[in-house]
CSV table of C-alpha atoms in Angstrom, one decimal:
chain,number,residue,atom,x,y,z
I,1,MET,CA,-30.1,-76.0,-49.7
I,2,LYS,CA,-29.9,-72.4,-48.3
I,3,SER,CA,-27.0,-71.4,-46.1
I,4,VAL,CA,-27.8,-69.9,-42.7
I,5,LYS,CA,-26.1,-66.6,-41.8
I,6,PHE,CA,-25.6,-66.1,-38.0
I,7,LEU,CA,-24.6,-62.4,-38.3
I,8,PRO,CA,-25.1,-59.9,-41.0
I,9,GLU,CA,-22.1,-59.1,-43.1
I,10,ARG,CA,-21.8,-55.5,-41.7
I,11,TYR,CA,-20.9,-56.9,-38.3
I,12,MET,CA,-18.1,-59.1,-39.4
I,13,PRO,CA,-15.3,-56.6,-39.1
I,14,HIS,CA,-16.4,-55.9,-35.5
I,15,LEU,CA,-16.4,-59.6,-34.7
I,16,LEU,CA,-12.8,-60.0,-36.1
I,17,ILE,CA,-11.5,-57.1,-34.0
I,18,PHE,CA,-13.2,-58.6,-30.9
I,19,VAL,CA,-11.6,-62.0,-31.5
I,20,LEU,CA,-8.1,-60.4,-32.0
I,21,VAL,CA,-8.3,-58.4,-28.8
I,22,SER,CA,-9.4,-61.4,-26.8
I,23,PHE,CA,-6.5,-63.4,-28.2
I,24,LEU,CA,-4.0,-60.7,-27.1
I,25,CYS,CA,-5.4,-60.6,-23.6
I,26,MET,CA,-5.2,-64.3,-23.2
I,27,VAL,CA,-1.4,-64.4,-23.8
I,28,PRO,CA,0.1,-65.4,-20.4
I,29,ALA,CA,2.2,-62.8,-18.7
I,30,ALA,CA,5.0,-65.3,-18.1
I,31,SER,CA,5.7,-65.4,-21.8
I,32,GLN,CA,6.9,-61.9,-21.7
I,33,SER,CA,10.7,-61.9,-21.0
I,34,ASN,CA,11.9,-59.6,-18.3
I,35,THR,CA,15.6,-59.9,-19.3
I,36,PHE,CA,17.4,-57.1,-21.0
I,37,PRO,CA,18.9,-57.7,-24.5
I,38,GLN,CA,22.4,-59.0,-24.7
I,39,GLY,CA,25.0,-56.3,-24.4
I,40,SER,CA,22.7,-53.7,-22.8
I,41,ALA,CA,23.7,-52.0,-19.5
I,42,LYS,CA,22.2,-53.3,-16.3
I,43,GLY,CA,20.1,-50.9,-14.3
I,44,THR,CA,18.8,-50.8,-10.8
I,45,THR,CA,15.9,-49.1,-9.1
I,46,GLU,CA,17.6,-48.6,-5.8
I,47,MET,CA,18.5,-45.0,-4.7
I,48,SER,CA,22.2,-44.3,-4.1
I,49,ARG,CA,23.0,-44.1,-0.4
I,50,SER,CA,24.9,-40.9,-0.9
I,51,VAL,CA,21.6,-39.1,-1.6
I,52,ARG,CA,19.9,-37.9,1.5
I,53,PRO,CA,16.2,-37.3,1.8
I,54,VAL,CA,14.8,-33.8,2.4
I,55,THR,CA,14.2,-33.4,6.1
I,56,VAL,CA,11.3,-31.2,7.3
I,57,PRO,CA,11.8,-29.7,10.8
I,58,ASN,CA,9.0,-30.1,13.3
I,59,ILE,CA,7.3,-26.9,14.5
I,60,GLY,CA,5.7,-26.9,17.9
I,61,ILE,CA,3.9,-24.2,19.9
I,62,THR,CA,3.7,-24.5,23.6
I,63,ILE,CA,1.4,-22.4,25.7
I,64,THR,CA,2.2,-22.0,29.3
I,65,GLN,CA,0.7,-20.0,32.1
I,66,PRO,CA,2.7,-16.9,33.3
I,67,GLN,CA,4.3,-17.4,36.6
I,68,THR,CA,5.3,-13.9,37.5
I,69,GLY,CA,4.0,-10.4,36.9
I,70,LYS,CA,6.9,-9.6,34.5
I,71,GLU,CA,5.8,-12.4,32.2
I,72,VAL,CA,2.2,-11.0,32.2
I,73,ALA,CA,3.5,-7.5,31.5
I,74,PHE,CA,5.7,-8.8,28.6
I,75,SER,CA,2.7,-10.6,27.0
I,76,VAL,CA,0.6,-7.5,27.2
I,77,GLN,CA,3.4,-5.4,25.8
I,78,LEU,CA,3.9,-7.9,22.9
I,79,LEU,CA,0.1,-7.7,22.1
I,80,VAL,CA,0.2,-3.9,22.2
I,81,LEU,CA,3.3,-3.9,19.9
I,82,LEU,CA,1.6,-6.1,17.3
I,83,THR,CA,-1.5,-3.8,17.4
I,84,VAL,CA,0.7,-0.7,16.8
I,85,LEU,CA,2.5,-2.4,13.9
I,86,SER,CA,-0.8,-3.3,12.3
I,87,LEU,CA,-1.9,0.4,12.5
I,88,ALA,CA,1.5,1.8,11.6
I,89,PRO,CA,0.7,2.6,7.9
I,90,SER,CA,-2.4,4.6,8.9
I,91,LEU,CA,-0.5,6.3,11.6
I,92,LEU,CA,2.4,7.3,9.4
I,93,ILE,CA,-0.1,8.7,6.8
I,94,LEU,CA,-1.9,10.8,9.4
I,95,VAL,CA,0.9,12.1,11.6
I,96,THR,CA,3.2,13.1,8.7
I,97,CYS,CA,2.9,15.6,5.8
I,98,PHE,CA,1.7,12.8,3.5
I,99,LEU,CA,-1.9,13.9,4.0
I,100,ARG,CA,-1.2,17.5,2.8
I,101,PHE,CA,0.8,16.4,-0.2
I,102,SER,CA,-1.7,13.8,-1.4
I,103,ILE,CA,-4.7,16.2,-1.1
I,104,VAL,CA,-2.9,19.1,-2.9
I,105,LEU,CA,-1.7,16.8,-5.7
I,106,ASP,CA,-5.3,15.5,-6.2
I,107,PHE,CA,-6.5,19.1,-6.3
I,108,ILE,CA,-4.1,20.1,-9.0
I,109,LYS,CA,-5.2,17.1,-11.1
I,110,ARG,CA,-8.8,18.1,-10.8
I,111,ALA,CA,-8.0,21.8,-11.5
I,112,LEU,CA,-6.3,20.8,-14.8
I,113,SER,CA,-9.5,18.8,-15.7
I,114,LEU,CA,-7.4,15.6,-16.0
I,115,GLN,CA,-9.3,12.4,-15.5
I,116,GLN,CA,-6.8,9.5,-15.9
I,117,VAL,CA,-3.4,11.2,-16.2
I,118,PRO,CA,-1.5,11.0,-14.0
I,119,PRO,CA,-3.0,8.0,-12.2
I,120,THR,CA,-3.9,8.2,-8.5
I,121,SER,CA,-1.2,5.6,-7.7
I,122,VAL,CA,1.5,7.8,-9.3
I,123,LEU,CA,0.3,10.9,-7.3
I,124,ASN,CA,0.3,8.8,-4.1
I,125,GLY,CA,3.8,7.6,-5.0
I,126,ILE,CA,5.0,11.2,-5.5
I,127,ALA,CA,3.4,12.3,-2.2
I,128,PHE,CA,5.1,9.3,-0.4
I,129,PHE,CA,8.6,10.0,-1.6
I,130,MET,CA,8.2,13.8,-0.9
I,131,THR,CA,7.1,12.8,2.6
I,132,MET,CA,10.1,10.6,3.0
I,133,PHE,CA,12.3,13.5,1.8
I,134,VAL,CA,10.7,16.0,4.3
I,135,MET,CA,10.4,13.6,7.2
I,136,TRP,CA,13.9,12.0,6.9
I,137,PRO,CA,15.5,14.0,9.7
I,138,THR,CA,12.6,13.1,12.0
I,139,PHE,CA,12.8,9.4,11.0
I,140,THR,CA,16.6,9.5,11.6
I,141,GLN,CA,16.1,10.9,15.0
I,142,ILE,CA,13.6,8.2,15.9
I,143,TYR,CA,15.9,5.5,14.7
I,144,ASP,CA,18.9,6.8,16.6
I,145,ASN,CA,17.1,7.5,19.9
I,146,SER,CA,14.5,4.7,19.9
I,147,PHE,CA,14.9,1.8,17.5
I,148,LYS,CA,18.6,1.3,17.7
I,149,PRO,CA,19.0,1.4,21.5
I,150,LEU,CA,15.9,-0.9,21.8
I,151,SER,CA,17.5,-3.5,19.4
I,152,ASN,CA,20.7,-3.3,21.4
I,153,GLY,CA,18.9,-3.9,24.6
I,154,GLU,CA,19.9,-0.6,26.1
I,155,ILE,CA,16.4,0.8,26.8
I,156,THR,CA,13.0,-0.7,27.5
I,157,ILE,CA,9.9,-0.7,25.3
I,158,GLN,CA,8.3,2.2,27.3
I,159,LYS,CA,11.4,4.3,26.9
I,160,ALA,CA,11.6,3.4,23.2
I,161,TYR,CA,8.0,4.5,22.8
I,162,THR,CA,8.6,7.8,24.5
I,163,GLU,CA,11.7,8.5,22.4
I,164,ALA,CA,9.9,7.6,19.2
I,165,GLU,CA,6.9,9.8,20.1
I,166,ALA,CA,8.8,12.9,21.0
I,167,PRO,CA,10.1,13.8,17.4
I,168,LEU,CA,6.6,13.3,15.9
I,169,ARG,CA,5.0,15.4,18.6
I,170,ILE,CA,7.5,18.2,17.9
I,171,PHE,CA,6.9,18.0,14.2
I,172,MET,CA,3.1,18.1,14.5
I,173,TYR,CA,3.2,20.9,17.0
I,174,ARG,CA,5.5,23.0,14.8
I,175,GLN,CA,2.9,22.8,12.0
I,176,MET,CA,0.3,24.3,14.3
I,177,THR,CA,2.2,27.0,16.0
I,178,GLN,CA,0.4,29.7,14.0
I,179,ASP,CA,-3.0,28.2,14.6
I,180,THR,CA,-3.7,26.3,17.8
I,181,SER,CA,-7.4,26.6,17.6
I,182,TYR,CA,-7.9,22.9,17.0
I,183,ILE,CA,-5.7,22.0,20.0
I,184,SER,CA,-7.9,24.3,22.2
I,185,MET,CA,-11.0,22.8,20.7
I,186,PHE,CA,-10.0,19.2,21.5
I,187,MET,CA,-8.7,20.2,24.9
I,188,SER,CA,-12.0,21.7,25.8
I,189,MET,CA,-13.9,18.7,24.4
I,190,ALA,CA,-11.7,16.5,26.6
I,191,LYS,CA,-12.4,18.8,29.6
I,192,LEU,CA,-8.7,19.5,30.1
I,193,ASP,CA,-7.0,22.7,31.3
I,194,LYS,CA,-5.6,25.1,28.7
I,195,PRO,CA,-2.1,24.0,27.8
I,196,ASN,CA,0.9,26.3,28.3
I,197,THR,CA,3.5,24.2,26.6
I,198,LEU,CA,3.6,21.2,24.3
I,199,ALA,CA,4.2,18.9,27.3
I,200,ASP,CA,0.7,19.8,28.5
I,201,VAL,CA,-1.0,18.5,25.3
I,202,PRO,CA,-1.6,14.7,25.4
I,203,THR,CA,-0.8,12.7,22.2
I,204,TYR,CA,-4.4,11.6,21.8
I,205,VAL,CA,-5.4,15.3,21.6
I,206,LEU,CA,-2.5,16.4,19.4
I,207,ILE,CA,-3.1,13.8,16.6
I,208,PRO,CA,-6.7,14.6,15.8
I,209,ALA,CA,-5.9,18.4,16.0
I,210,TYR,CA,-3.0,17.9,13.6
I,211,ILE,CA,-5.2,15.9,11.2
I,212,LEU,CA,-7.9,18.7,11.0
I,213,HIS,CA,-5.2,21.3,10.7
I,214,GLU,CA,-3.6,19.5,7.7
I,215,LEU,CA,-7.0,19.1,6.0
I,216,THR,CA,-7.7,22.8,6.4
I,217,VAL,CA,-4.3,23.8,5.1
I,218,SER,CA,-4.5,21.5,2.1
I,219,PHE,CA,-8.0,22.8,1.2
I,220,LYS,CA,-6.7,26.4,1.4
I,221,ILE,CA,-3.9,25.5,-1.0
I,222,GLY,CA,-6.3,23.7,-3.3
I,223,VAL,CA,-8.6,26.8,-3.5
I,224,LEU,CA,-5.6,29.0,-4.4
I,225,LEU,CA,-4.6,26.5,-7.1
I,226,TYR,CA,-8.1,26.4,-8.6
I,227,ILE,CA,-8.4,30.2,-9.1
I,228,PRO,CA,-6.2,30.7,-12.2
I,229,PHE,CA,-7.7,27.6,-13.9
I,230,ILE,CA,-11.2,28.7,-13.1
I,231,ILE,CA,-10.5,32.0,-14.8
I,232,ILE,CA,-9.3,30.2,-17.9
I,233,ASP,CA,-12.5,28.1,-17.9
I,234,MET,CA,-14.7,31.2,-17.6
I,235,VAL,CA,-12.9,33.0,-20.4
I,236,VAL,CA,-13.2,30.0,-22.7
I,237,ALA,CA,-16.9,29.5,-21.8
I,238,SER,CA,-17.7,33.2,-22.5
I,239,ILE,CA,-15.9,33.0,-25.9
I,240,LEU,CA,-17.8,29.9,-26.9
I,241,MET,CA,-21.1,31.3,-25.9
I,242,SER,CA,-20.4,34.6,-27.8
I,243,MET,CA,-19.6,32.5,-30.9
I,244,GLY,CA,-22.8,30.5,-30.5
I,245,MET,CA,-21.0,27.2,-29.8
I,246,MET,CA,-23.1,26.4,-26.7
I,247,MET,CA,-23.1,22.6,-27.4
I,248,LEU,CA,-19.3,22.4,-27.3
I,249,PRO,CA,-18.0,21.5,-23.8
I,250,PRO,CA,-15.8,24.4,-22.6
I,251,VAL,CA,-13.5,22.0,-20.7
I,252,GLN,CA,-12.5,20.3,-23.9
I,253,ILE,CA,-11.2,23.6,-25.2
I,254,SER,CA,-9.8,25.0,-22.0
I,255,MET,CA,-7.8,21.9,-20.9
I,256,PRO,CA,-5.0,22.4,-23.5
I,257,PHE,CA,-4.6,26.1,-22.5
I,258,LYS,CA,-4.4,25.1,-18.8
I,259,LEU,CA,-1.8,22.5,-19.6
I,260,MET,CA,0.3,25.0,-21.6
I,261,LEU,CA,0.1,27.5,-18.7
I,262,PHE,CA,1.0,24.9,-16.1
I,263,VAL,CA,4.0,23.7,-18.2
I,264,LEU,CA,5.2,27.2,-19.1
I,265,VAL,CA,5.3,28.4,-15.5
I,266,ASP,CA,7.0,25.1,-14.4
I,267,GLY,CA,4.0,24.1,-12.3
I,268,TRP,CA,5.4,20.8,-10.9
I,269,GLY,CA,8.6,22.6,-9.7
I,270,LEU,CA,6.8,25.5,-8.2
I,271,LEU,CA,4.2,23.2,-6.5
I,272,THR,CA,6.9,21.0,-5.0
I,273,GLN,CA,8.9,23.9,-3.7
I,274,GLN,CA,5.9,25.6,-2.2
I,275,LEU,CA,4.7,22.4,-0.5
I,276,PHE,CA,8.2,21.9,0.9
I,277,ASN,CA,8.3,25.5,2.2
I,278,SER,CA,4.9,25.1,3.7
I,279,VAL,CA,6.1,22.3,5.9
I,280,VAL,CA,9.8,23.2,6.5
I,281,ARG,CA,9.8,26.8,7.5
């Protein structure tokens, strides 16, 4: 008599594993003891009452209608102050000597045929700290006459703005005493009378005139810086052409000579000193 096989032999290990898992799952949970072994320390899941939870404060914003004209004026002044603070970096760049320093330093980098050294961020950092060095007396005057009295409640916002504006106006006007053509141009464009003193020039006229003046001065300095390095490029290019090396880039040969010349004459020291003398007369 032949025996009947319900499953092939290759499925028998799988069947045994299935039966074992089913048996383990059928063990009642009550059979598992929740007691700790004898001699073990007893534990608790309750938090100590000496530990206080972290408290997060509530933050609320209330919006009310202004009741008096002073409250309306204060809200407008606060809005204007926030606007000025958001534009402060651009204003400080344009109404100080940072514009001249940064452009001249970029010119000297291009005149030396340098592409990546020094990086632009380094040149801007040099221009920034040179600006702080030159403008420090002006900033000190603004702090003493405007910011400090305002923080102490001695003057109003309008008075603080006037006291902070005056040193910057004097600084910008001193840079243009030898060439007031841009002031006259903007005064005529605004259809204003010819100014006799600095007080007759509005700030919104003085700032764009100062920006154009700084651009003109920095470009003049850049042209003067380019002249000796252009001569070196021309000499090197002529020598290479006379030797028949027309495929060799002249800049690749002239750059070491320009660097040696710049280092031998102490270019960074002379450039810094002349930039300082061009601003502080």
